[in-house]
Amino acid sequence: MTAPALLHTRFPTLPLLSRGKVRDIYDFGETLLIVATDRISVFDVILPTGIPGKGKILTQLSRFWFERTHHLVRNHLLATDPQHYPAACRPYTEILDGRSMLVQKAHPLPVECVVRGYLAGSAWEDYRHTGTIGDLILPTGLREAERLELPLFTPTTKAPQGMHDEPLPFSRMQVLVGGAVAERLRQLSLVLYADGGRYAGSRNLILADTKFEFGLHAGEVILIDELFTPDSSRYWPLAGYQPGRPQPSFDKQFVRDYTTSLGWNRQHPGPELPDDIVEKTRQRYLEAYRLLVGAEPKGV
């Protein structure tokens, strides 16, 4: 039987730092404890219904990718076994197991590093109306979901919760983080996307686009947050891929489609989700994990 969705963590003896759209973060000085709940958000609004096991799937998939890409760039992951966490966490081991990470604290950089290899989502909408993505001019005649000649680095702002990220010209990004750091972020993002795309292809998936977050630790750029999960990346099945139409994806599209069908105004509070939408979404997250890792996530 599937356990109920975990919407909030309540650890009264741990130092809560913040609650994001999905993750609750606890501060231990030089390290952070990141706990992925089963909350789900669409259009930047957290919904009252969760997706059971989603936090465990995201955490374990990020761990898989962090370990697989550590030779490309240092990341913030220190441990995922609660036995290696600060002693104060021990009373909460059962909840933390499988859905948490102890990470190196870093200074988050105020940009989202987006790489697009295919024309989809908001990029497709922008291209349809303007022929551009952000400040990048694309060739005419491209179709929805078409593979781009070269992957595009299209950074955005990192908006506060409840607000939308905005396209960020590279020249503005250079001002925000410094020229050398901006170049490093672009280089790392493109290298990571290329590596992730090759691996996804070997698992019969297309990595259409993805988002990275980086921070600074001791002056070094390191990878933080999550990595190549269905919440931060758009995966399509390789079989049946055909540009010129939307592609089936391994993410929360069922939820987006359902809430859109209600005529919801995309403002808080969001609508409750029916059981069938919850289960369909849960199965898509599980399927993505199984295809990428070749195993079942722990405790889901």
PDB file of N, CA, C and O in Angstrom, residues 74-114:
ATOM      1  N   ARG A  74      32.392  19.659  -9.267  1.00  0.00           N
ATOM      2  CA  ARG A  74      32.113  19.347  -7.870  1.00  0.00           C
ATOM      3  C   ARG A  74      30.669  19.730  -7.536  1.00  0.00           C
ATOM      4  O   ARG A  74      30.158  20.744  -8.019  1.00  0.00           O
ATOM      5  N   ASN A  75      30.019  18.911  -6.721  1.00  0.00           N
ATOM      6  CA  ASN A  75      28.663  19.238  -6.292  1.00  0.00           C
ATOM      7  C   ASN A  75      28.586  19.259  -4.764  1.00  0.00           C
ATOM      8  O   ASN A  75      29.552  18.938  -4.079  1.00  0.00           O
ATOM      9  N   HIS A  76      27.424  19.622  -4.259  1.00  0.00           N
ATOM     10  CA  HIS A  76      27.289  19.854  -2.817  1.00  0.00           C
ATOM     11  C   HIS A  76      26.944  18.617  -2.008  1.00  0.00           C
ATOM     12  O   HIS A  76      26.879  18.689  -0.779  1.00  0.00           O
ATOM     13  N   LEU A  77      26.731  17.473  -2.645  1.00  0.00           N
ATOM     14  CA  LEU A  77      26.279  16.283  -1.921  1.00  0.00           C
ATOM     15  C   LEU A  77      27.375  15.739  -1.004  1.00  0.00           C
ATOM     16  O   LEU A  77      28.494  15.479  -1.441  1.00  0.00           O
ATOM     17  N   LEU A  78      27.025  15.539   0.273  1.00  0.00           N
ATOM     18  CA  LEU A  78      27.942  14.936   1.253  1.00  0.00           C
ATOM     19  C   LEU A  78      27.489  13.544   1.684  1.00  0.00           C
ATOM     20  O   LEU A  78      28.302  12.646   1.827  1.00  0.00           O
ATOM     21  N   ALA A  79      26.184  13.367   1.917  1.00  0.00           N
ATOM     22  CA  ALA A  79      25.682  12.078   2.402  1.00  0.00           C
ATOM     23  C   ALA A  79      24.181  11.989   2.160  1.00  0.00           C
ATOM     24  O   ALA A  79      23.476  13.006   2.124  1.00  0.00           O
ATOM     25  N   THR A  80      23.698  10.754   2.005  1.00  0.00           N
ATOM     26  CA  THR A  80      22.254  10.509   1.932  1.00  0.00           C
ATOM     27  C   THR A  80      21.820   9.478   2.964  1.00  0.00           C
ATOM     28  O   THR A  80      20.630   9.185   3.069  1.00  0.00           O
ATOM     29  N   ASP A  81      22.749   8.947   3.710  1.00  0.00           N
ATOM     30  CA  ASP A  81      22.436   7.989   4.778  1.00  0.00           C
ATOM     31  C   ASP A  81      22.268   8.761   6.088  1.00  0.00           C
ATOM     32  O   ASP A  81      23.216   9.396   6.559  1.00  0.00           O
ATOM     33  N   PRO A  82      21.072   8.708   6.692  1.00  0.00           N
ATOM     34  CA  PRO A  82      20.849   9.472   7.932  1.00  0.00           C
ATOM     35  C   PRO A  82      21.826   9.123   9.052  1.00  0.00           C
ATOM     36  O   PRO A  82      22.028   9.943   9.957  1.00  0.00           O
ATOM     37  N   GLN A  83      22.458   7.952   9.004  1.00  0.00           N
ATOM     38  CA  GLN A  83      23.444   7.596  10.017  1.00  0.00           C
ATOM     39  C   GLN A  83      24.676   8.483   9.946  1.00  0.00           C
ATOM     40  O   GLN A  83      25.455   8.556  10.899  1.00  0.00           O
ATOM     41  N   HIS A  84      24.858   9.172   8.818  1.00  0.00           N
ATOM     42  CA  HIS A  84      25.998  10.070   8.636  1.00  0.00           C
ATOM     43  C   HIS A  84      25.604  11.534   8.802  1.00  0.00           C
ATOM     44  O   HIS A  84      26.410  12.421   8.512  1.00  0.00           O
ATOM     45  N   TYR A  85      24.389  11.792   9.257  1.00  0.00           N
ATOM     46  CA  TYR A  85      23.921  13.140   9.502  1.00  0.00           C
ATOM     47  C   TYR A  85      24.278  13.557  10.931  1.00  0.00           C
ATOM     48  O   TYR A  85      24.652  12.721  11.760  1.00  0.00           O
ATOM     49  N   PRO A  86      24.127  14.836  11.258  1.00  0.00           N
ATOM     50  CA  PRO A  86      24.316  15.251  12.657  1.00  0.00           C
ATOM     51  C   PRO A  86      23.433  14.430  13.604  1.00  0.00           C
ATOM     52  O   PRO A  86      22.322  14.019  13.241  1.00  0.00           O
ATOM     53  N   ALA A  87      23.943  14.231  14.806  1.00  0.00           N
ATOM     54  CA  ALA A  87      23.247  13.361  15.772  1.00  0.00           C
ATOM     55  C   ALA A  87      21.821  13.816  16.047  1.00  0.00           C
ATOM     56  O   ALA A  87      20.928  12.993  16.329  1.00  0.00           O
ATOM     57  N   ALA A  88      21.560  15.106  15.948  1.00  0.00           N
ATOM     58  CA  ALA A  88      20.219  15.628  16.225  1.00  0.00           C
ATOM     59  C   ALA A  88      19.172  15.088  15.248  1.00  0.00           C
ATOM     60  O   ALA A  88      17.970  15.151  15.526  1.00  0.00           O
ATOM     61  N   CYS A  89      19.621  14.551  14.109  1.00  0.00           N
ATOM     62  CA  CYS A  89      18.691  14.036  13.099  1.00  0.00           C
ATOM     63  C   CYS A  89      18.212  12.618  13.399  1.00  0.00           C
ATOM     64  O   CYS A  89      17.235  12.148  12.799  1.00  0.00           O
ATOM     65  N   ARG A  90      18.897  11.922  14.303  1.00  0.00           N
ATOM     66  CA  ARG A  90      18.614  10.499  14.518  1.00  0.00           C
ATOM     67  C   ARG A  90      17.149  10.194  14.838  1.00  0.00           C
ATOM     68  O   ARG A  90      16.606   9.198  14.353  1.00  0.00           O
ATOM     69  N   PRO A  91      16.458  11.018  15.667  1.00  0.00           N
ATOM     70  CA  PRO A  91      15.054  10.692  15.958  1.00  0.00           C
ATOM     71  C   PRO A  91      14.149  10.690  14.724  1.00  0.00           C
ATOM     72  O   PRO A  91      13.043  10.149  14.777  1.00  0.00           O
ATOM     73  N   TYR A  92      14.627  11.265  13.627  1.00  0.00           N
ATOM     74  CA  TYR A  92      13.782  11.420  12.446  1.00  0.00           C
ATOM     75  C   TYR A  92      14.254  10.531  11.286  1.00  0.00           C
ATOM     76  O   TYR A  92      13.862  10.738  10.134  1.00  0.00           O
ATOM     77  N   THR A  93      15.068   9.531  11.598  1.00  0.00           N
ATOM     78  CA  THR A  93      15.674   8.687  10.569  1.00  0.00           C
ATOM     79  C   THR A  93      14.638   8.063   9.640  1.00  0.00           C
ATOM     80  O   THR A  93      14.832   8.019   8.420  1.00  0.00           O
ATOM     81  N   GLU A  94      13.559   7.592  10.194  1.00  0.00           N
ATOM     82  CA  GLU A  94      12.556   6.896   9.371  1.00  0.00           C
ATOM     83  C   GLU A  94      11.999   7.812   8.285  1.00  0.00           C
ATOM     84  O   GLU A  94      11.794   7.391   7.149  1.00  0.00           O
ATOM     85  N   ILE A  95      11.761   9.079   8.629  1.00  0.00           N
ATOM     86  CA  ILE A  95      11.238  10.023   7.640  1.00  0.00           C
ATOM     87  C   ILE A  95      12.333  10.448   6.668  1.00  0.00           C
ATOM     88  O   ILE A  95      12.101  10.572   5.462  1.00  0.00           O
ATOM     89  N   LEU A  96      13.542  10.649   7.166  1.00  0.00           N
ATOM     90  CA  LEU A  96      14.633  11.170   6.342  1.00  0.00           C
ATOM     91  C   LEU A  96      15.161  10.141   5.347  1.00  0.00           C
ATOM     92  O   LEU A  96      15.653  10.505   4.277  1.00  0.00           O
ATOM     93  N   ASP A  97      15.061   8.876   5.688  1.00  0.00           N
ATOM     94  CA  ASP A  97      15.660   7.829   4.866  1.00  0.00           C
ATOM     95  C   ASP A  97      15.064   7.837   3.460  1.00  0.00           C
ATOM     96  O   ASP A  97      13.862   7.679   3.278  1.00  0.00           O
ATOM     97  N   GLY A  98      15.907   8.049   2.470  1.00  0.00           N
ATOM     98  CA  GLY A  98      15.486   7.983   1.079  1.00  0.00           C
ATOM     99  C   GLY A  98      15.025   9.302   0.485  1.00  0.00           C
ATOM    100  O   GLY A  98      14.929   9.418  -0.743  1.00  0.00           O
ATOM    101  N   ARG A  99      14.743  10.317   1.327  1.00  0.00           N
ATOM    102  CA  ARG A  99      14.224  11.570   0.787  1.00  0.00           C
ATOM    103  C   ARG A  99      15.025  12.788   1.251  1.00  0.00           C
ATOM    104  O   ARG A  99      14.538  13.921   1.178  1.00  0.00           O
ATOM    105  N   SER A 100      16.242  12.584   1.721  1.00  0.00           N
ATOM    106  CA  SER A 100      17.016  13.706   2.242  1.00  0.00           C
ATOM    107  C   SER A 100      18.471  13.619   1.810  1.00  0.00           C
ATOM    108  O   SER A 100      18.979  12.545   1.472  1.00  0.00           O
ATOM    109  N   MET A 101      19.137  14.764   1.852  1.00  0.00           N
ATOM    110  CA  MET A 101      20.566  14.859   1.547  1.00  0.00           C
ATOM    111  C   MET A 101      21.217  15.816   2.524  1.00  0.00           C
ATOM    112  O   MET A 101      20.660  16.890   2.806  1.00  0.00           O
ATOM    113  N   LEU A 102      22.374  15.441   3.026  1.00  0.00           N
ATOM    114  CA  LEU A 102      23.219  16.381   3.753  1.00  0.00           C
ATOM    115  C   LEU A 102      24.173  16.977   2.734  1.00  0.00           C
ATOM    116  O   LEU A 102      24.872  16.245   2.016  1.00  0.00           O
ATOM    117  N   VAL A 103      24.202  18.316   2.652  1.00  0.00           N
ATOM    118  CA  VAL A 103      24.972  18.961   1.597  1.00  0.00           C
ATOM    119  C   VAL A 103      25.873  20.041   2.165  1.00  0.00           C
ATOM    120  O   VAL A 103      25.650  20.562   3.260  1.00  0.00           O
ATOM    121  N   GLN A 104      26.894  20.365   1.389  1.00  0.00           N
ATOM    122  CA  GLN A 104      27.789  21.466   1.731  1.00  0.00           C
ATOM    123  C   GLN A 104      27.065  22.788   1.542  1.00  0.00           C
ATOM    124  O   GLN A 104      26.456  23.030   0.498  1.00  0.00           O
ATOM    125  N   LYS A 105      27.100  23.643   2.551  1.00  0.00           N
ATOM    126  CA  LYS A 105      26.488  24.958   2.385  1.00  0.00           C
ATOM    127  C   LYS A 105      27.329  25.782   1.413  1.00  0.00           C
ATOM    128  O   LYS A 105      28.563  25.777   1.472  1.00  0.00           O
ATOM    129  N   ALA A 106      26.650  26.447   0.506  1.00  0.00           N
ATOM    130  CA  ALA A 106      27.326  27.305  -0.471  1.00  0.00           C
ATOM    131  C   ALA A 106      26.524  28.594  -0.607  1.00  0.00           C
ATOM    132  O   ALA A 106      25.382  28.688  -0.148  1.00  0.00           O
ATOM    133  N   HIS A 107      27.129  29.575  -1.248  1.00  0.00           N
ATOM    134  CA  HIS A 107      26.430  30.833  -1.522  1.00  0.00           C
ATOM    135  C   HIS A 107      25.730  30.689  -2.866  1.00  0.00           C
ATOM    136  O   HIS A 107      26.387  30.663  -3.920  1.00  0.00           O
ATOM    137  N   PRO A 108      24.394  30.566  -2.895  1.00  0.00           N
ATOM    138  CA  PRO A 108      23.692  30.337  -4.170  1.00  0.00           C
ATOM    139  C   PRO A 108      23.850  31.529  -5.104  1.00  0.00           C
ATOM    140  O   PRO A 108      23.727  32.689  -4.687  1.00  0.00           O
ATOM    141  N   LEU A 109      24.108  31.262  -6.371  1.00  0.00           N
ATOM    142  CA  LEU A 109      24.197  32.324  -7.365  1.00  0.00           C
ATOM    143  C   LEU A 109      22.792  32.659  -7.870  1.00  0.00           C
ATOM    144  O   LEU A 109      21.957  31.765  -8.039  1.00  0.00           O
ATOM    145  N   PRO A 110      22.498  33.943  -8.106  1.00  0.00           N
ATOM    146  CA  PRO A 110      21.121  34.391  -8.353  1.00  0.00           C
ATOM    147  C   PRO A 110      20.640  34.180  -9.784  1.00  0.00           C
ATOM    148  O   PRO A 110      19.959  35.036 -10.366  1.00  0.00           O
ATOM    149  N   VAL A 111      20.986  33.039 -10.377  1.00  0.00           N
ATOM    150  CA  VAL A 111      20.564  32.743 -11.751  1.00  0.00           C
ATOM    151  C   VAL A 111      20.172  31.272 -11.850  1.00  0.00           C
ATOM    152  O   VAL A 111      20.657  30.438 -11.092  1.00  0.00           O
ATOM    153  N   GLU A 112      19.278  30.984 -12.783  1.00  0.00           N
ATOM    154  CA  GLU A 112      18.952  29.605 -13.149  1.00  0.00           C
ATOM    155  C   GLU A 112      19.605  29.351 -14.498  1.00  0.00           C
ATOM    156  O   GLU A 112      19.409  30.127 -15.450  1.00  0.00           O
ATOM    157  N   CYS A 113      20.381  28.293 -14.577  1.00  0.00           N
ATOM    158  CA  CYS A 113      21.142  28.007 -15.793  1.00  0.00           C
ATOM    159  C   CYS A 113      20.384  26.974 -16.629  1.00  0.00           C
ATOM    160  O   CYS A 113      20.431  25.776 -16.346  1.00  0.00           O
ATOM    161  N   VAL A 114      19.681  27.456 -17.642  1.00  0.00           N
ATOM    162  CA  VAL A 114      18.825  26.607 -18.470  1.00  0.00           C
ATOM    163  C   VAL A 114      19.553  26.289 -19.771  1.00  0.00           C
ATOM    164  O   VAL A 114      20.124  27.180 -20.414  1.00  0.00           O
TER     165      VAL A 114
END
